[in-house]
PDB file of C-alpha atoms and ligand atoms in Angstrom:
ATOM      1  CA  MET Y   1       6.374  27.597 -15.248  1.00 89.00           C
ATOM      2  CA  GLN Y   2       2.524  27.673 -15.880  1.00 95.00           C
ATOM      3  CA  ILE Y   3       0.223  25.276 -13.982  1.00 97.00           C
ATOM      4  CA  THR Y   4      -3.327  24.750 -15.324  1.00 98.00           C
ATOM      5  CA  LYS Y   5      -6.219  22.925 -13.761  1.00 98.00           C
ATOM      6  CA  ALA Y   6      -8.539  20.935 -16.149  1.00 98.00           C
ATOM      7  CA  ARG Y   7     -11.940  22.598 -16.505  1.00 97.00           C
ATOM      8  CA  GLU Y   8     -13.489  19.633 -14.810  1.00 97.00           C
ATOM      9  CA  LEU Y   9     -11.827  17.851 -12.084  1.00 97.00           C
ATOM     10  CA  GLY Y  10     -12.186  16.431  -8.605  1.00 96.00           C
ATOM     11  CA  PHE Y  11     -15.338  15.586  -6.622  1.00 96.00           C
ATOM     12  CA  CYS Y  12     -18.377  14.697  -8.724  1.00 96.00           C
ATOM     13  CA  PHE Y  13     -21.823  14.987  -7.569  1.00 95.00           C
ATOM     14  CA  GLY Y  14     -22.162  11.333  -6.520  1.00 96.00           C
ATOM     15  CA  VAL Y  15     -19.104  11.558  -4.140  1.00 95.00           C
ATOM     16  CA  ARG Y  16     -20.289  14.931  -2.785  1.00 95.00           C
ATOM     17  CA  ARG Y  17     -23.717  13.335  -2.054  1.00 96.00           C
ATOM     18  CA  ALA Y  18     -22.259  10.229  -0.472  1.00 94.00           C
ATOM     19  CA  LEU Y  19     -20.159  12.348   1.848  1.00 93.00           C
ATOM     20  CA  ARG Y  20     -23.097  14.520   2.770  1.00 93.00           C
ATOM     21  CA  ILE Y  21     -25.072  11.535   3.660  1.00 92.00           C
ATOM     22  CA  ILE Y  22     -22.375   9.857   5.778  1.00 91.00           C
ATOM     23  CA  GLU Y  23     -21.142  13.162   7.512  1.00 89.00           C
ATOM     24  CA  SER Y  24     -24.714  14.020   8.436  1.00 88.00           C
ATOM     25  CA  THR Y  25     -25.154  10.666  10.179  1.00 86.00           C
ATOM     26  CA  ALA Y  26     -21.678  10.186  11.625  1.00 82.00           C
ATOM     27  CA  ASP Y  27     -21.369  10.812  15.242  1.00 70.00           C
ATOM     28  CA  SER Y  28     -18.093   9.949  17.008  1.00 59.00           C
ATOM     29  CA  ARG Y  29     -19.976   8.297  19.900  1.00 64.00           C
ATOM     30  CA  VAL Y  30     -21.893   5.765  17.583  1.00 76.00           C
ATOM     31  CA  ARG Y  31     -19.455   4.233  15.069  1.00 82.00           C
ATOM     32  CA  ILE Y  32     -20.592   3.530  11.615  1.00 89.00           C
ATOM     33  CA  ALA Y  33     -18.845   0.849   9.535  1.00 90.00           C
ATOM     34  CA  THR Y  34     -18.570   1.040   5.685  1.00 90.00           C
ATOM     35  CA  LEU Y  35     -18.390  -1.996   3.457  1.00 85.00           C
ATOM     36  CA  GLY Y  36     -15.192  -0.960   1.765  1.00 85.00           C
ATOM     37  CA  PRO Y  37     -14.148   2.619   1.656  1.00 87.00           C
ATOM     38  CA  ILE Y  38     -17.032   5.117   1.038  1.00 85.00           C
ATOM     39  CA  VAL Y  39     -14.860   6.452  -1.867  1.00 85.00           C
ATOM     40  CA  HIS Y  40     -11.375   5.436  -3.057  1.00 84.00           C
ATOM     41  CA  ASN Y  41      -9.328   8.222  -1.462  1.00 89.00           C
ATOM     42  CA  LYS Y  42      -7.164   8.024   1.664  1.00 88.00           C
ATOM     43  CA  THR Y  43      -7.479  11.696   2.799  1.00 89.00           C
ATOM     44  CA  VAL Y  44     -11.323  11.251   2.694  1.00 91.00           C
ATOM     45  CA  VAL Y  45     -11.222   7.910   4.487  1.00 90.00           C
ATOM     46  CA  GLU Y  46      -8.866   9.172   7.183  1.00 91.00           C
ATOM     47  CA  ARG Y  47     -11.066  12.377   7.758  1.00 90.00           C
ATOM     48  CA  LEU Y  48     -14.212  10.094   7.985  1.00 91.00           C
ATOM     49  CA  GLN Y  49     -12.479   7.817  10.525  1.00 90.00           C
ATOM     50  CA  ARG Y  50     -11.960  10.765  12.815  1.00 89.00           C
ATOM     51  CA  LEU Y  51     -15.751  11.251  12.595  1.00 88.00           C
ATOM     52  CA  GLY Y  52     -16.322   7.634  13.767  1.00 88.00           C
ATOM     53  CA  VAL Y  53     -16.600   5.894  10.311  1.00 90.00           C
ATOM     54  CA  ASP Y  54     -14.488   2.710  10.067  1.00 89.00           C
ATOM     55  CA  VAL Y  55     -13.867   0.794   6.922  1.00 90.00           C
ATOM     56  CA  ILE Y  56     -14.463  -3.044   6.944  1.00 87.00           C
ATOM     57  CA  ASP Y  57     -13.925  -5.561   4.214  1.00 83.00           C
ATOM     58  CA  ASP Y  58     -16.186  -8.321   5.620  1.00 81.00           C
ATOM     59  CA  LEU Y  59     -19.607  -8.500   6.978  1.00 78.00           C
ATOM     60  CA  GLU Y  60     -18.419 -10.932   9.664  1.00 80.00           C
ATOM     61  CA  LYS Y  61     -16.226  -8.165  11.112  1.00 78.00           C
ATOM     62  CA  LEU Y  62     -19.152  -5.912  11.975  1.00 77.00           C
ATOM     63  CA  THR Y  63     -19.576  -4.917  15.656  1.00 75.00           C
ATOM     64  CA  GLY Y  64     -21.945  -1.907  15.676  1.00 76.00           C
ATOM     65  CA  ARG Y  65     -25.483  -1.766  14.079  1.00 81.00           C
ATOM     66  CA  LEU Y  66     -24.965   0.958  11.482  1.00 87.00           C
ATOM     67  CA  VAL Y  67     -23.528   0.025   8.186  1.00 91.00           C
ATOM     68  CA  ALA Y  68     -22.840   2.299   5.118  1.00 92.00           C
ATOM     69  CA  ILE Y  69     -23.128   1.146   1.552  1.00 93.00           C
ATOM     70  CA  SER Y  70     -20.384   2.981  -0.519  1.00 91.00           C
ATOM     71  CA  SER Y  71     -21.030   5.170  -3.516  1.00 92.00           C
ATOM     72  CA  HIS Y  72     -20.236   2.053  -5.596  1.00 94.00           C
ATOM     73  CA  GLY Y  73     -23.315   0.190  -4.475  1.00 96.00           C
ATOM     74  CA  ALA Y  74     -23.844  -3.323  -3.277  1.00 95.00           C
ATOM     75  CA  SER Y  75     -25.510  -6.396  -4.667  1.00 96.00           C
ATOM     76  CA  PRO Y  76     -29.003  -7.602  -3.733  1.00 96.00           C
ATOM     77  CA  ALA Y  77     -27.453 -10.474  -1.774  1.00 94.00           C
ATOM     78  CA  THR Y  78     -25.414  -8.153   0.395  1.00 92.00           C
ATOM     79  CA  LEU Y  79     -28.405  -5.889   1.085  1.00 93.00           C
ATOM     80  CA  GLN Y  80     -30.386  -8.857   2.085  1.00 93.00           C
ATOM     81  CA  LYS Y  81     -27.726 -10.248   4.369  1.00 90.00           C
ATOM     82  CA  LEU Y  82     -27.536  -6.939   6.117  1.00 90.00           C
ATOM     83  CA  SER Y  83     -31.249  -6.814   6.586  1.00 90.00           C
ATOM     84  CA  ASP Y  84     -31.535 -10.524   7.717  1.00 91.00           C
ATOM     85  CA  ARG Y  85     -28.958  -9.759  10.417  1.00 88.00           C
ATOM     86  CA  GLY Y  86     -30.763  -6.624  11.551  1.00 88.00           C
ATOM     87  CA  PHE Y  87     -28.209  -4.097  10.593  1.00 89.00           C
ATOM     88  CA  GLU Y  88     -29.384  -0.514   9.649  1.00 89.00           C
ATOM     89  CA  ALA Y  89     -28.071   0.364   6.178  1.00 90.00           C
ATOM     90  CA  ILE Y  90     -27.084   3.900   5.303  1.00 92.00           C
ATOM     91  CA  ASP Y  91     -27.237   3.747   1.458  1.00 93.00           C
ATOM     92  CA  THR Y  92     -24.805   6.265  -0.293  1.00 94.00           C
ATOM     93  CA  THR Y  93     -25.074   4.441  -3.666  1.00 96.00           C
ATOM     94  CA  CYS Y  94     -24.572   6.965  -6.419  1.00 96.00           C
ATOM     95  CA  PRO Y  95     -27.744   7.600  -8.425  1.00 97.00           C
ATOM     96  CA  ILE Y  96     -25.802   6.862 -11.675  1.00 97.00           C
ATOM     97  CA  VAL Y  97     -24.611   3.583 -10.307  1.00 98.00           C
ATOM     98  CA  ARG Y  98     -28.139   2.853  -9.100  1.00 98.00           C
ATOM     99  CA  SER Y  99     -29.468   3.387 -12.753  1.00 98.00           C
ATOM    100  CA  ALA Y 100     -26.860   0.957 -14.078  1.00 98.00           C
ATOM    101  CA  GLN Y 101     -27.887  -1.571 -11.360  1.00 98.00           C
ATOM    102  CA  LYS Y 102     -31.592  -1.147 -12.596  1.00 98.00           C
ATOM    103  CA  ALA Y 103     -30.494  -1.580 -16.267  1.00 98.00           C
ATOM    104  CA  ALA Y 104     -28.760  -4.820 -15.244  1.00 98.00           C
ATOM    105  CA  GLN Y 105     -31.735  -6.135 -13.408  1.00 98.00           C
ATOM    106  CA  ARG Y 106     -34.059  -5.118 -16.310  1.00 98.00           C
ATOM    107  CA  LEU Y 107     -31.977  -6.958 -18.816  1.00 97.00           C
ATOM    108  CA  ALA Y 108     -31.799 -10.093 -16.611  1.00 96.00           C
ATOM    109  CA  LYS Y 109     -35.513 -10.107 -15.990  1.00 96.00           C
ATOM    110  CA  THR Y 110     -36.290  -9.904 -19.644  1.00 96.00           C
ATOM    111  CA  GLY Y 111     -34.263 -12.982 -20.577  1.00 94.00           C
ATOM    112  CA  PHE Y 112     -30.869 -11.421 -21.731  1.00 95.00           C
ATOM    113  CA  SER Y 113     -27.510 -12.892 -20.695  1.00 94.00           C
ATOM    114  CA  VAL Y 114     -25.865  -9.715 -19.304  1.00 96.00           C
ATOM    115  CA  ILE Y 115     -22.229  -8.818 -20.040  1.00 97.00           C
ATOM    116  CA  ILE Y 116     -20.625  -5.950 -18.048  1.00 98.00           C
ATOM    117  CA  TYR Y 117     -17.731  -4.153 -19.440  1.00 98.00           C
ATOM    118  CA  GLY Y 118     -15.453  -3.484 -16.406  1.00 97.00           C
ATOM    119  CA  GLU Y 119     -12.897  -4.587 -13.911  1.00 95.00           C
ATOM    120  CA  ALA Y 120     -14.540  -7.852 -12.462  1.00 95.00           C
ATOM    121  CA  ASN Y 121     -13.063  -7.279  -8.948  1.00 94.00           C
ATOM    122  CA  HIS Y 122     -14.151  -3.574  -8.647  1.00 93.00           C
ATOM    123  CA  PRO Y 123     -16.862  -3.196  -6.006  1.00 93.00           C
ATOM    124  CA  GLU Y 124     -19.160  -1.455  -8.426  1.00 96.00           C
ATOM    125  CA  VAL Y 125     -18.951  -4.304 -11.003  1.00 97.00           C
ATOM    126  CA  GLN Y 126     -19.362  -6.926  -8.015  1.00 97.00           C
ATOM    127  CA  GLY Y 127     -22.566  -5.110  -7.159  1.00 97.00           C
ATOM    128  CA  LEU Y 128     -23.796  -4.963 -10.885  1.00 98.00           C
ATOM    129  CA  LEU Y 129     -23.027  -8.683 -11.278  1.00 98.00           C
ATOM    130  CA  GLY Y 130     -25.364  -9.412  -8.434  1.00 98.00           C
ATOM    131  CA  TRP Y 131     -28.158  -7.311 -10.001  1.00 98.00           C
ATOM    132  CA  ALA Y 132     -27.529  -8.969 -13.416  1.00 97.00           C
ATOM    133  CA  GLY Y 133     -28.456 -12.462 -12.734  1.00 90.00           C
ATOM    134  CA  GLU Y 134     -26.686 -15.857 -12.648  1.00 90.00           C
ATOM    135  CA  SER Y 135     -25.533 -15.853 -16.309  1.00 88.00           C
ATOM    136  CA  ALA Y 136     -23.870 -12.528 -15.948  1.00 95.00           C
ATOM    137  CA  THR Y 137     -20.161 -12.068 -16.631  1.00 96.00           C
ATOM    138  CA  ALA Y 138     -17.806  -9.120 -16.371  1.00 97.00           C
ATOM    139  CA  SER Y 139     -14.470  -8.445 -18.189  1.00 96.00           C
ATOM    140  CA  MET Y 140     -12.604  -5.775 -20.178  1.00 96.00           C
ATOM    141  CA  ASP Y 141     -11.607  -8.370 -22.712  1.00 95.00           C
ATOM    142  CA  ALA Y 142     -14.114  -9.369 -25.432  1.00 94.00           C
ATOM    143  CA  ASN Y 143     -12.171 -12.442 -26.297  1.00 93.00           C
ATOM    144  CA  LYS Y 144     -12.548 -13.900 -22.736  1.00 92.00           C
ATOM    145  CA  ILE Y 145     -16.228 -13.137 -22.754  1.00 91.00           C
ATOM    146  CA  LEU Y 146     -17.030 -14.650 -26.142  1.00 90.00           C
ATOM    147  CA  PRO Y 147     -16.641 -18.366 -25.267  1.00 87.00           C
ATOM    148  CA  THR Y 148     -18.982 -17.987 -22.182  1.00 87.00           C
ATOM    149  CA  ILE Y 149     -22.015 -16.734 -24.186  1.00 87.00           C
ATOM    150  CA  THR Y 150     -24.576 -19.384 -24.598  1.00 82.00           C
ATOM    151  CA  GLY Y 151     -27.893 -17.569 -24.653  1.00 86.00           C
ATOM    152  CA  LYS Y 152     -29.615 -16.048 -27.719  1.00 92.00           C
ATOM    153  CA  ARG Y 153     -30.244 -12.593 -26.322  1.00 95.00           C
ATOM    154  CA  VAL Y 154     -27.362 -10.632 -25.045  1.00 96.00           C
ATOM    155  CA  GLY Y 155     -27.422  -7.321 -22.989  1.00 97.00           C
ATOM    156  CA  ILE Y 156     -24.232  -5.246 -22.595  1.00 97.00           C
ATOM    157  CA  LEU Y 157     -23.547  -2.432 -20.226  1.00 98.00           C
ATOM    158  CA  SER Y 158     -20.411  -0.793 -18.704  1.00 98.00           C
ATOM    159  CA  GLN Y 159     -19.035  -0.016 -15.302  1.00 97.00           C
ATOM    160  CA  THR Y 160     -19.940   3.708 -15.038  1.00 96.00           C
ATOM    161  CA  THR Y 161     -16.404   5.107 -14.990  1.00 92.00           C
ATOM    162  CA  GLN Y 162     -14.976   3.308 -18.091  1.00 94.00           C
ATOM    163  CA  ILE Y 163     -13.834   5.227 -21.180  1.00 91.00           C
ATOM    164  CA  HIS Y 164     -16.458   5.932 -23.927  1.00 93.00           C
ATOM    165  CA  ALA Y 165     -14.161   5.015 -26.817  1.00 94.00           C
ATOM    166  CA  GLU Y 166     -13.181   1.713 -25.364  1.00 95.00           C
ATOM    167  CA  PHE Y 167     -16.662   0.687 -24.438  1.00 97.00           C
ATOM    168  CA  ALA Y 168     -17.634   1.482 -28.013  1.00 97.00           C
ATOM    169  CA  PHE Y 169     -14.791  -0.790 -29.202  1.00 97.00           C
ATOM    170  CA  PHE Y 170     -15.765  -3.607 -26.877  1.00 97.00           C
ATOM    171  CA  ILE Y 171     -19.351  -3.462 -28.209  1.00 97.00           C
ATOM    172  CA  ASN Y 172     -18.177  -3.503 -31.738  1.00 96.00           C
ATOM    173  CA  GLN Y 173     -15.926  -6.596 -31.056  1.00 95.00           C
ATOM    174  CA  LEU Y 174     -18.729  -8.372 -29.435  1.00 94.00           C
ATOM    175  CA  THR Y 175     -21.379  -7.491 -32.063  1.00 94.00           C
ATOM    176  CA  ASP Y 176     -19.283  -8.446 -34.912  1.00 93.00           C
ATOM    177  CA  ARG Y 177     -18.515 -11.994 -33.471  1.00 91.00           C
ATOM    178  CA  LEU Y 178     -21.993 -12.646 -31.934  1.00 90.00           C
ATOM    179  CA  LEU Y 179     -24.276 -11.622 -34.698  1.00 89.00           C
ATOM    180  CA  PRO Y 180     -24.077 -14.920 -36.738  1.00 88.00           C
ATOM    181  CA  GLN Y 181     -25.196 -16.921 -33.581  1.00 88.00           C
ATOM    182  CA  ILE Y 182     -27.691 -14.774 -31.604  1.00 91.00           C
ATOM    183  CA  GLN Y 183     -31.124 -13.184 -32.133  1.00 94.00           C
ATOM    184  CA  GLU Y 184     -30.845  -9.880 -30.200  1.00 96.00           C
ATOM    185  CA  ILE Y 185     -28.234  -7.577 -28.846  1.00 95.00           C
ATOM    186  CA  ARG Y 186     -29.239  -4.684 -26.521  1.00 97.00           C
ATOM    187  CA  VAL Y 187     -26.825  -2.077 -25.057  1.00 97.00           C
ATOM    188  CA  ALA Y 188     -27.454   0.102 -22.099  1.00 98.00           C
ATOM    189  CA  ASN Y 189     -25.394   3.129 -22.000  1.00 97.00           C
ATOM    190  CA  THR Y 190     -24.398   3.259 -18.183  1.00 98.00           C
ATOM    191  CA  LEU Y 191     -21.260   5.445 -18.562  1.00 97.00           C
ATOM    192  CA  CYS Y 192     -21.245   8.264 -16.130  1.00 96.00           C
ATOM    193  CA  GLN Y 193     -21.178  11.733 -17.725  1.00 95.00           C
ATOM    194  CA  GLU Y 194     -19.196  13.231 -14.926  1.00 94.00           C
ATOM    195  CA  THR Y 195     -16.271  11.008 -15.522  1.00 94.00           C
ATOM    196  CA  GLN Y 196     -16.577  11.468 -19.397  1.00 94.00           C
ATOM    197  CA  LYS Y 197     -16.356  15.238 -18.868  1.00 96.00           C
ATOM    198  CA  ARG Y 198     -13.344  14.785 -16.667  1.00 96.00           C
ATOM    199  CA  GLN Y 199     -11.692  12.458 -19.260  1.00 95.00           C
ATOM    200  CA  GLN Y 200     -12.333  14.737 -22.077  1.00 96.00           C
ATOM    201  CA  THR Y 201     -11.064  18.041 -20.504  1.00 98.00           C
ATOM    202  CA  ALA Y 202      -7.952  16.033 -19.164  1.00 98.00           C
ATOM    203  CA  LYS Y 203      -7.133  15.009 -22.758  1.00 97.00           C
ATOM    204  CA  GLU Y 204      -7.696  18.500 -24.100  1.00 97.00           C
ATOM    205  CA  LEU Y 205      -5.410  19.944 -21.395  1.00 98.00           C
ATOM    206  CA  ALA Y 206      -2.780  17.217 -21.966  1.00 98.00           C
ATOM    207  CA  SER Y 207      -2.492  18.310 -25.618  1.00 98.00           C
ATOM    208  CA  SER Y 208      -1.369  21.711 -24.610  1.00 97.00           C
ATOM    209  CA  SER Y 209       0.904  20.515 -21.661  1.00 98.00           C
ATOM    210  CA  ASP Y 210       4.430  19.354 -21.295  1.00 97.00           C
ATOM    211  CA  LEU Y 211       3.403  17.242 -18.385  1.00 98.00           C
ATOM    212  CA  MET Y 212       0.242  15.851 -16.821  1.00 98.00           C
ATOM    213  CA  ILE Y 213      -0.155  15.160 -13.185  1.00 98.00           C
ATOM    214  CA  VAL Y 214      -3.273  13.171 -12.158  1.00 98.00           C
ATOM    215  CA  VAL Y 215      -4.157  13.432  -8.463  1.00 97.00           C
ATOM    216  CA  GLY Y 216      -6.125  10.553  -6.767  1.00 96.00           C
ATOM    217  CA  GLY Y 217      -6.140   7.386  -5.164  1.00 92.00           C
ATOM    218  CA  HIS Y 218      -4.022   4.566  -6.868  1.00 92.00           C
ATOM    219  CA  ASN Y 219      -7.059   2.216  -6.112  1.00 87.00           C
ATOM    220  CA  SER Y 220      -9.478   4.717  -7.693  1.00 90.00           C
ATOM    221  CA  ALA Y 221     -10.765   3.322 -11.081  1.00 88.00           C
ATOM    222  CA  ASN Y 222     -11.804   6.616 -12.522  1.00 92.00           C
ATOM    223  CA  THR Y 223      -8.438   8.351 -11.584  1.00 95.00           C
ATOM    224  CA  ARG Y 224      -6.509   5.475 -13.363  1.00 94.00           C
ATOM    225  CA  ARG Y 225      -8.847   6.111 -16.457  1.00 93.00           C
ATOM    226  CA  LEU Y 226      -7.705   9.938 -16.368  1.00 97.00           C
ATOM    227  CA  SER Y 227      -4.114   8.790 -16.285  1.00 97.00           C
ATOM    228  CA  GLU Y 228      -4.822   6.213 -19.283  1.00 95.00           C
ATOM    229  CA  VAL Y 229      -6.483   9.077 -21.510  1.00 96.00           C
ATOM    230  CA  CYS Y 230      -3.486  11.517 -20.895  1.00 98.00           C
ATOM    231  CA  ALA Y 231      -0.545   9.027 -21.144  1.00 98.00           C
ATOM    232  CA  PRO Y 232      -0.700   8.554 -24.899  1.00 97.00           C
ATOM    233  CA  VAL Y 233      -0.707  12.435 -25.333  1.00 98.00           C
ATOM    234  CA  VAL Y 234       2.092  13.522 -22.959  1.00 98.00           C
ATOM    235  CA  GLU Y 235       4.311  12.435 -20.035  1.00 98.00           C
ATOM    236  CA  THR Y 236       1.804  11.789 -17.246  1.00 98.00           C
ATOM    237  CA  TYR Y 237       2.056  10.652 -13.668  1.00 98.00           C
ATOM    238  CA  LEU Y 238      -0.595   9.613 -11.162  1.00 98.00           C
ATOM    239  CA  ILE Y 239       0.006  10.576  -7.620  1.00 97.00           C
ATOM    240  CA  GLU Y 240      -2.054  10.192  -4.521  1.00 95.00           C
ATOM    241  CA  ASN Y 241      -0.597  13.318  -2.780  1.00 93.00           C
ATOM    242  CA  CYS Y 242       2.094  15.903  -2.968  1.00 94.00           C
ATOM    243  CA  ASP Y 243       4.624  13.607  -1.268  1.00 95.00           C
ATOM    244  CA  GLU Y 244       4.841  11.350  -4.472  1.00 96.00           C
ATOM    245  CA  ILE Y 245       6.132  14.259  -6.685  1.00 96.00           C
ATOM    246  CA  ASP Y 246       9.506  13.614  -8.097  1.00 95.00           C
ATOM    247  CA  THR Y 247      11.417  16.691  -8.841  1.00 94.00           C
ATOM    248  CA  ARG Y 248      13.045  15.276 -11.944  1.00 95.00           C
ATOM    249  CA  TRP Y 249       9.683  15.149 -13.656  1.00 96.00           C
ATOM    250  CA  LEU Y 250       9.427  19.001 -13.582  1.00 95.00           C
ATOM    251  CA  ARG Y 251      12.941  19.739 -15.100  1.00 93.00           C
ATOM    252  CA  GLY Y 252      12.599  21.665 -18.434  1.00 93.00           C
ATOM    253  CA  LYS Y 253       8.758  21.640 -18.315  1.00 94.00           C
ATOM    254  CA  LYS Y 254       6.954  24.911 -18.968  1.00 95.00           C
ATOM    255  CA  ALA Y 255       3.323  23.956 -18.929  1.00 97.00           C
ATOM    256  CA  ILE Y 256       2.056  21.604 -16.383  1.00 97.00           C
ATOM    257  CA  GLY Y 257      -1.583  20.261 -16.472  1.00 98.00           C
ATOM    258  CA  ILE Y 258      -3.377  19.046 -13.376  1.00 98.00           C
ATOM    259  CA  THR Y 259      -6.310  16.873 -13.251  1.00 98.00           C
ATOM    260  CA  ALA Y 260      -7.950  14.847 -10.493  1.00 98.00           C
ATOM    261  CA  GLY Y 261     -10.346  11.831  -9.952  1.00 96.00           C
ATOM    262  CA  THR Y 262     -13.868  12.233  -8.746  1.00 95.00           C
ATOM    263  CA  SER Y 263     -13.077  11.224  -5.244  1.00 93.00           C
ATOM    264  CA  THR Y 264      -9.960  13.611  -4.781  1.00 96.00           C
ATOM    265  CA  PRO Y 265     -10.658  16.486  -2.345  1.00 95.00           C
ATOM    266  CA  ASP Y 266      -9.761  20.118  -3.331  1.00 95.00           C
ATOM    267  CA  GLU Y 267      -7.244  20.180  -0.465  1.00 94.00           C
ATOM    268  CA  ASP Y 268      -5.105  17.367  -2.124  1.00 95.00           C
ATOM    269  CA  ILE Y 269      -5.255  19.206  -5.385  1.00 97.00           C
ATOM    270  CA  GLU Y 270      -4.173  22.450  -3.947  1.00 97.00           C
ATOM    271  CA  GLN Y 271      -1.345  20.865  -1.928  1.00 96.00           C
ATOM    272  CA  VAL Y 272      -0.008  19.346  -5.093  1.00 97.00           C
ATOM    273  CA  ILE Y 273      -0.215  22.730  -6.940  1.00 97.00           C
ATOM    274  CA  GLN Y 274       1.524  24.485  -4.100  1.00 97.00           C
ATOM    275  CA  THR Y 275       4.307  21.861  -3.923  1.00 96.00           C
ATOM    276  CA  ILE Y 276       5.019  22.124  -7.588  1.00 96.00           C
ATOM    277  CA  LYS Y 277       5.154  26.023  -7.308  1.00 94.00           C
ATOM    278  CA  SER Y 278       7.681  25.747  -4.523  1.00 94.00           C
ATOM    279  CA  ILE Y 279       9.731  23.348  -6.367  1.00 91.00           C
ATOM    280  CA  ALA Y 280       9.792  25.631  -9.422  1.00 82.00           C
ATOM    281  CA  GLY Y 281      10.755  28.469  -7.085  1.00 75.00           C
TER     282      GLY Y 281
HETATM  283 FE1  F3S U 301     -21.426   8.665  -9.458  1.00 83.22          FE
HETATM  284 FE2  F3S U 301     -20.140   9.153 -11.686  1.00 83.22          FE
HETATM  285 FE3  F3S U 301     -19.280  10.046  -9.391  1.00 83.22          FE
HETATM  286  S1  F3S U 301     -21.041   7.231 -11.219  1.00 83.22           S
HETATM  287  S2  F3S U 301     -19.978   8.510  -7.919  1.00 83.22           S
HETATM  288  S3  F3S U 301     -21.409  10.681 -10.466  1.00 83.22           S
HETATM  289  S4  F3S U 301     -18.086   9.358 -10.950  1.00 83.22           S
END
């Protein structure tokens, strides 16, 4: 059995940067709270917890003074609330997400109704909505968005980790239906190249594999995207760690491809590879 890793996989620079910031501040004597996990990966979250970094889902649950903003960023309202209450914010927002926030803010300030292509409940999209003004909406479904558009100028951007081809399809659908009724459509390309490279190399590897294993958090948007691009090409499974491997998947498979989300540490990837090797004998 041959096991091949995708050319681009695992931690991206935004996640490495976020972890560097948080680890250099963490001190087990002074606990830091993070608004949602710093990254969507259980191994990383547990390691940070041992360093004194706790995850909270609500500002009301804050007990200490130090609060970390995750790599997904936060809305201006959340940042304002933290400052009003005297908390010290450690900002690990990825620079690519920050650029998307600025694009959303710029569009809103210049009179565009902003549409965000993305999962409305994802923390990054929640933050982007906050920067995009009151008329902003988020969805992955152009048909749902269309009836809500009333303005004459529409700005479109994407959650950073979405799939290039699907964002293009969404733009086409909107443009086609909106052109008769509006004056201007402006598109900001806010897709992250790190995730695009991982999706591209995962797809290439899938085409020469009998099975693809995608390693990463089930709650990680970019990990799910990797699974979505491989699944139409070859049998694909998304697992969080080696305990989720089902030996039946490996029967009769000669070429196994491995890829991993941008928040998956190398140790999780290596454990999966070693487990597959030991099953294969
Ligand atoms: Fe940033 Fe892209 Fe990673 S948005 S956190 S570099 S996936």
